[in-house]
Short mmCIF file of C-alpha atoms and ligand atoms in Angstrom, two decimals:
data_model
loop_
_atom_site.label_atom_id
_atom_site.label_comp_id
_atom_site.label_asym_id
_atom_site.label_seq_id
_atom_site.Cartn_x
_atom_site.Cartn_y
_atom_site.Cartn_z
CA MET A 1 -0.12 -0.36 0.09
CA ASP A 2 1.51 3.43 -1.15
CA LEU A 3 0.35 6.53 1.22
CA VAL A 4 0.73 10.40 0.01
CA ILE A 5 0.13 13.22 1.88
CA PHE A 6 -1.23 16.29 0.40
CA LYS A 7 -1.61 19.84 2.22
CA ASN A 8 -5.10 19.84 1.01
CA TYR A 9 -8.28 18.68 -0.10
CA ASP A 10 -7.48 20.38 -3.40
CA GLU A 11 -4.12 19.06 -3.92
CA LEU A 12 -5.18 15.76 -3.34
CA SER A 13 -8.19 15.84 -5.92
CA GLN A 14 -5.30 16.95 -8.61
CA ALA A 15 -3.26 14.13 -7.44
CA ALA A 16 -5.98 11.74 -8.12
CA ALA A 17 -7.24 13.30 -11.22
CA GLU A 18 -3.86 13.04 -12.44
CA LYS A 19 -3.70 9.17 -11.83
CA VAL A 20 -7.34 8.54 -12.90
CA ILE A 21 -6.18 10.68 -16.73
CA ALA A 22 -3.41 8.86 -16.87
CA ALA A 23 -4.31 5.33 -16.04
CA LEU A 24 -7.17 6.91 -19.60
CA ARG A 25 -4.73 7.92 -21.78
CA ASN A 26 -2.86 4.96 -20.97
CA ASN A 27 -5.89 2.58 -22.22
CA PRO A 28 -9.17 4.31 -23.90
CA ARG A 29 -11.04 1.05 -22.71
CA LEU A 30 -10.24 1.50 -19.24
CA VAL A 31 -13.08 -0.11 -16.51
CA LEU A 32 -12.94 2.45 -13.94
CA GLY A 33 -14.78 1.98 -10.42
CA LEU A 34 -16.69 5.18 -9.36
CA ALA A 35 -17.07 5.59 -5.08
CA THR A 36 -19.99 8.59 -4.12
CA GLY A 37 -19.48 10.34 -1.38
CA SER A 38 -17.78 14.37 -0.48
CA THR A 39 -14.49 13.50 -0.66
CA PRO A 40 -15.12 12.70 -4.95
CA LEU A 41 -16.32 15.57 -6.04
CA GLY A 42 -13.31 17.77 -6.36
CA LEU A 43 -12.15 14.79 -8.45
CA TYR A 44 -14.76 14.97 -10.32
CA GLN A 45 -15.09 18.30 -10.76
CA ARG A 46 -11.27 17.93 -12.30
CA LEU A 47 -12.16 14.97 -15.31
CA VAL A 48 -15.28 17.23 -16.35
CA GLU A 49 -12.57 19.98 -16.80
CA ALA A 50 -9.76 17.97 -18.37
CA PHE A 51 -12.39 16.30 -20.76
CA ARG A 52 -13.78 20.38 -21.87
CA GLN A 53 -10.25 20.62 -22.44
CA GLY A 54 -9.47 17.87 -24.66
CA ARG A 55 -7.25 16.14 -22.07
CA VAL A 56 -9.19 12.71 -21.43
CA ASP A 57 -12.01 10.86 -23.65
CA PHE A 58 -14.94 8.70 -21.97
CA ALA A 59 -15.85 7.30 -24.65
CA GLN A 60 -15.06 3.63 -24.29
CA VAL A 61 -14.11 3.63 -20.76
CA THR A 62 -16.78 1.75 -18.63
CA THR A 63 -17.49 2.17 -14.71
CA PHE A 64 -18.71 0.70 -11.58
CA ASN A 65 -20.04 2.16 -8.71
CA LEU A 66 -19.29 0.74 -5.33
CA ASP A 67 -23.28 1.03 -4.26
CA GLU A 68 -26.53 2.13 -3.78
CA TYR A 69 -28.96 3.01 -1.29
CA TYR A 70 -31.31 -0.33 -1.27
CA GLY A 71 -35.15 1.72 -1.59
CA LEU A 72 -34.37 4.55 -3.84
CA PRO A 73 -35.14 4.50 -7.50
CA ALA A 74 -32.35 6.66 -9.39
CA SER A 75 -35.00 9.64 -9.81
CA HIS A 76 -34.61 9.73 -6.31
CA GLU A 77 -32.43 13.15 -5.41
CA GLN A 78 -29.82 11.72 -2.71
CA SER A 79 -29.52 7.87 -5.32
CA TYR A 80 -26.17 7.61 -6.34
CA HIS A 81 -27.79 7.07 -9.50
CA TYR A 82 -28.75 10.83 -9.64
CA TYR A 83 -25.23 11.80 -7.86
CA MET A 84 -22.81 10.07 -10.48
CA TRP A 85 -25.49 11.60 -13.87
CA GLU A 86 -25.08 15.52 -11.48
CA HIS A 87 -21.34 15.31 -10.76
CA LEU A 88 -20.18 13.19 -13.86
CA PHE A 89 -21.99 11.63 -16.34
CA ARG A 90 -24.19 14.05 -18.12
CA HIS A 91 -20.37 16.11 -18.49
CA VAL A 92 -18.47 13.90 -20.49
CA ASN A 93 -18.85 10.78 -23.04
CA VAL A 94 -18.77 8.14 -20.99
CA PRO A 95 -21.46 6.04 -22.87
CA PRO A 96 -24.23 5.39 -20.60
CA GLU A 97 -25.21 1.79 -21.58
CA ASN A 98 -20.96 1.40 -19.69
CA THR A 99 -22.48 3.41 -16.46
CA PHE A 100 -22.96 0.82 -13.92
CA ILE A 101 -24.27 0.82 -10.71
CA PRO A 102 -26.72 -1.27 -8.76
CA ALA A 103 -30.01 -1.14 -8.36
CA GLY A 104 -31.70 0.36 -6.05
CA ASP A 105 -35.16 -1.19 -5.73
CA PRO A 106 -34.78 -4.63 -7.85
CA ALA A 107 -37.69 -6.86 -8.31
CA ASP A 108 -35.14 -9.73 -6.60
CA VAL A 109 -31.80 -7.91 -4.39
CA ASP A 110 -29.82 -11.73 -5.00
CA ALA A 111 -30.61 -11.35 -8.11
CA GLU A 112 -29.65 -7.63 -9.15
CA CYS A 113 -26.07 -8.19 -6.51
CA ARG A 114 -25.82 -11.55 -9.14
CA ALA A 115 -26.33 -9.39 -11.94
CA TYR A 116 -23.97 -6.91 -10.71
CA GLU A 117 -20.97 -9.19 -10.70
CA GLU A 118 -21.25 -10.54 -14.09
CA GLN A 119 -21.84 -7.32 -15.51
CA ILE A 120 -18.12 -6.72 -13.81
CA ALA A 121 -16.76 -9.87 -15.25
CA ARG A 122 -17.73 -9.57 -18.31
CA ALA A 123 -16.00 -6.19 -18.81
CA GLY A 124 -12.74 -8.09 -18.28
CA GLY A 125 -12.43 -6.96 -14.77
CA ILE A 126 -12.54 -3.54 -12.68
CA ASP A 127 -8.98 -1.79 -13.62
CA LEU A 128 -9.03 0.86 -11.10
CA GLN A 129 -11.22 1.25 -8.10
CA ILE A 130 -12.01 4.99 -6.16
CA LEU A 131 -12.82 4.48 -2.79
CA GLY A 132 -13.52 6.87 -0.37
CA ILE A 133 -14.11 6.13 3.33
CA GLY A 134 -15.91 6.22 5.88
CA ALA A 135 -15.12 7.91 9.57
CA ASN A 136 -15.59 4.08 11.05
CA GLY A 137 -13.41 3.04 8.22
CA HIS A 138 -16.04 1.46 5.93
CA ILE A 139 -15.04 1.10 2.12
CA GLY A 140 -18.42 0.81 -0.03
CA PHE A 141 -20.74 0.41 2.84
CA ASN A 142 -18.99 -2.67 4.17
CA GLU A 143 -19.25 -2.18 7.77
CA PRO A 144 -17.02 -2.81 10.81
CA GLY A 145 -17.85 -6.29 10.90
CA VAL A 146 -18.08 -7.60 7.55
CA ASP A 147 -17.11 -10.71 6.13
CA PHE A 148 -14.13 -9.95 3.43
CA SER A 149 -15.21 -12.87 1.62
CA LEU A 150 -18.47 -11.49 0.21
CA PRO A 151 -19.55 -10.43 -2.91
CA THR A 152 -21.86 -7.64 -3.98
CA HIS A 153 -24.36 -8.09 -0.88
CA LEU A 154 -27.95 -6.04 0.93
CA VAL A 155 -25.97 -4.49 3.37
CA GLU A 156 -27.23 -2.96 6.66
CA LEU A 157 -26.08 0.43 6.85
CA SER A 158 -24.53 1.24 10.27
CA GLU A 159 -25.56 3.77 13.37
CA ARG A 160 -22.69 5.69 12.50
CA THR A 161 -22.96 5.69 8.99
CA ILE A 162 -26.43 6.64 8.69
CA THR A 163 -25.97 9.40 11.18
CA ALA A 164 -22.83 10.70 8.92
CA ASN A 165 -24.91 10.97 5.72
CA SER A 166 -28.10 12.44 7.86
CA ARG A 167 -26.67 15.72 6.30
CA PHE A 168 -28.25 14.79 2.85
CA PHE A 169 -31.60 14.00 3.99
CA PRO A 170 -34.17 15.89 5.88
CA SER A 171 -34.50 14.25 8.29
CA ARG A 172 -31.87 11.34 10.06
CA ALA A 173 -35.14 8.78 10.01
CA ALA A 174 -35.58 9.11 6.25
CA VAL A 175 -31.68 7.60 5.37
CA PRO A 176 -32.44 4.37 3.94
CA ARG A 177 -30.85 1.69 6.67
CA LYS A 178 -30.17 -0.44 3.70
CA ALA A 179 -27.38 -0.40 0.80
CA LEU A 180 -26.51 -2.66 -2.26
CA SER A 181 -22.60 -2.44 -2.23
CA MET A 182 -19.80 -3.61 -4.03
CA GLY A 183 -18.34 -6.54 -1.12
CA ILE A 184 -15.25 -6.74 0.03
CA ARG A 185 -14.00 -9.85 -2.82
CA THR A 186 -15.15 -7.52 -5.64
CA ILE A 187 -13.02 -4.19 -4.61
CA MET A 188 -9.92 -6.50 -3.82
CA LYS A 189 -10.52 -8.55 -7.11
CA ALA A 190 -9.64 -4.97 -9.35
CA ARG A 191 -6.20 -4.62 -10.08
CA GLU A 192 -5.04 -1.56 -8.43
CA ILE A 193 -6.96 0.94 -5.80
CA LEU A 194 -7.15 4.38 -5.28
CA LEU A 195 -8.34 5.20 -1.97
CA LEU A 196 -8.65 8.80 -0.77
CA ALA A 197 -9.73 10.94 2.51
CA SER A 198 -10.05 13.93 4.00
CA GLY A 199 -10.87 16.23 7.03
CA PRO A 200 -9.87 15.20 10.54
CA ASP A 201 -13.34 13.28 10.56
CA LYS A 202 -11.60 10.29 8.82
CA ALA A 203 -7.44 10.80 10.82
CA GLU A 204 -8.45 7.85 13.02
CA ALA A 205 -10.25 5.63 9.73
CA VAL A 206 -7.02 6.38 8.08
CA ARG A 207 -4.32 6.02 11.14
CA ASN A 208 -6.15 1.84 11.63
CA THR A 209 -5.96 1.43 8.24
CA VAL A 210 -2.47 2.44 7.54
CA GLU A 211 -1.40 1.48 11.18
CA GLY A 212 -3.49 -0.96 12.61
CA PRO A 213 -3.94 -4.66 12.16
CA VAL A 214 -6.11 -6.11 9.16
CA THR A 215 -10.04 -6.59 10.39
CA PRO A 216 -12.58 -7.05 10.08
CA GLU A 217 -13.60 -4.09 12.24
CA VAL A 218 -11.73 -1.51 9.94
CA PRO A 219 -12.97 -2.70 6.54
CA ALA A 220 -10.35 -0.58 4.35
CA SER A 221 -7.33 -2.50 6.17
CA VAL A 222 -7.98 -5.13 4.07
CA LEU A 223 -5.42 -2.71 1.81
CA GLN A 224 -2.79 -3.74 2.99
CA ARG A 225 -2.69 -6.92 1.48
CA HIS A 226 -4.07 -5.58 -1.96
CA PRO A 227 -0.67 -5.19 -4.05
CA ARG A 228 -0.97 -1.81 -5.42
CA ALA A 229 -3.48 0.43 -3.09
CA SER A 230 -2.94 3.55 -3.20
CA ILE A 231 -4.33 6.13 -0.50
CA PHE A 232 -4.25 9.51 -0.80
CA VAL A 233 -5.06 11.71 2.36
CA ASP A 234 -5.01 15.33 3.32
CA GLU A 235 -2.43 16.68 6.02
CA ALA A 236 -5.86 16.69 8.24
CA ALA A 237 -6.45 13.35 7.75
CA ALA A 238 -3.34 12.59 8.78
CA ALA A 239 -3.10 14.02 11.82
CA LEU A 240 -3.78 10.77 13.95
CA LEU A 241 -0.05 8.89 11.73
CA SER A 242 2.43 8.10 14.27
CA PRO A 243 4.92 10.73 13.66
CA ALA A 244 7.88 8.48 12.51
CA LEU A 245 5.25 7.47 9.30
CA ARG A 246 4.66 11.13 8.92
CA ARG A 247 7.82 12.77 9.02
CA LYS A 248 9.39 9.42 6.47
CA VAL A 249 6.33 10.45 3.98
CA GLN A 250 6.59 14.03 3.82
CA GLY A 251 10.24 13.12 3.58
CA ALA A 252 9.99 11.06 0.00
CA GLY A 253 6.99 12.05 -0.72
CA THR A 254 5.18 8.71 -0.88
CA VAL A 255 6.02 5.33 1.17
CA ALA A 256 5.38 1.97 0.56
CA LEU A 257 4.02 -0.06 3.28
CA GLY A 258 3.79 -3.12 4.12
P1 PGA B 1 -17.97 11.78 3.00
O1 PGA B 1 -17.62 10.02 2.04
O2 PGA B 1 -17.04 11.44 1.33
O3 PGA B 1 -19.18 11.23 1.24
O4 PGA B 1 -17.10 11.39 3.92
C1 PGA B 1 -16.83 8.52 2.24
C2 PGA B 1 -17.78 7.10 2.85
O5 PGA B 1 -18.80 6.88 3.36
O6 PGA B 1 -17.22 6.20 1.82
#
């Protein structure tokens, strides 16, 4: 796992965008795994700018999102379908039929989860998966205690996640209690992973992910076992890393851990 610390959210977003742009240039048929939430917004904004400047082309790209709230139709303003359309898809030339997100309102949840795994496999697997991280260490909606061997499945959101995400809903009661999410097994199959973490609320989760043991109690810690995972954090999210590690990263620019 490579760790890089950036001064602030802007620099982190810029570096994440350059990494995705390089991957897109290297492979125009990239299969890109996408995340939602506040953290990747700066990345998406920069990808849109790069597209407008003619620096990237999404014509042959395929995307797979990590998750979707269970019970929300794609038209709901807080659905991740809506988010992706608003923040990325409508601004670039990715063919809509190449964009995959689990359905939030499937007739048959198990069939939807199985179909999602099959769609990923048919696309040849995910080349580069973008991840955010929850304050509790979740990735996708894989909450603490998750079984690392699960593929895409229906998840019960933790109380902490419901509280964190209530900022997007009129009330806490309006937050869906479940979601369809890629499992840790799905995420770990991606050929490359880029996790982004910004702000003081993520500092504890970042420390546990990077310096703690690999444990289902901190789902992101599993990334220590991935051969090509990078974690980009800003200084606020790096604040609880051990001083020795912070010095090492700041001296070298990046540090390969484990
Ligand atoms: P955030 O969410 O980017 O909105 O902080 C990240 C997550 O919960 O995975």
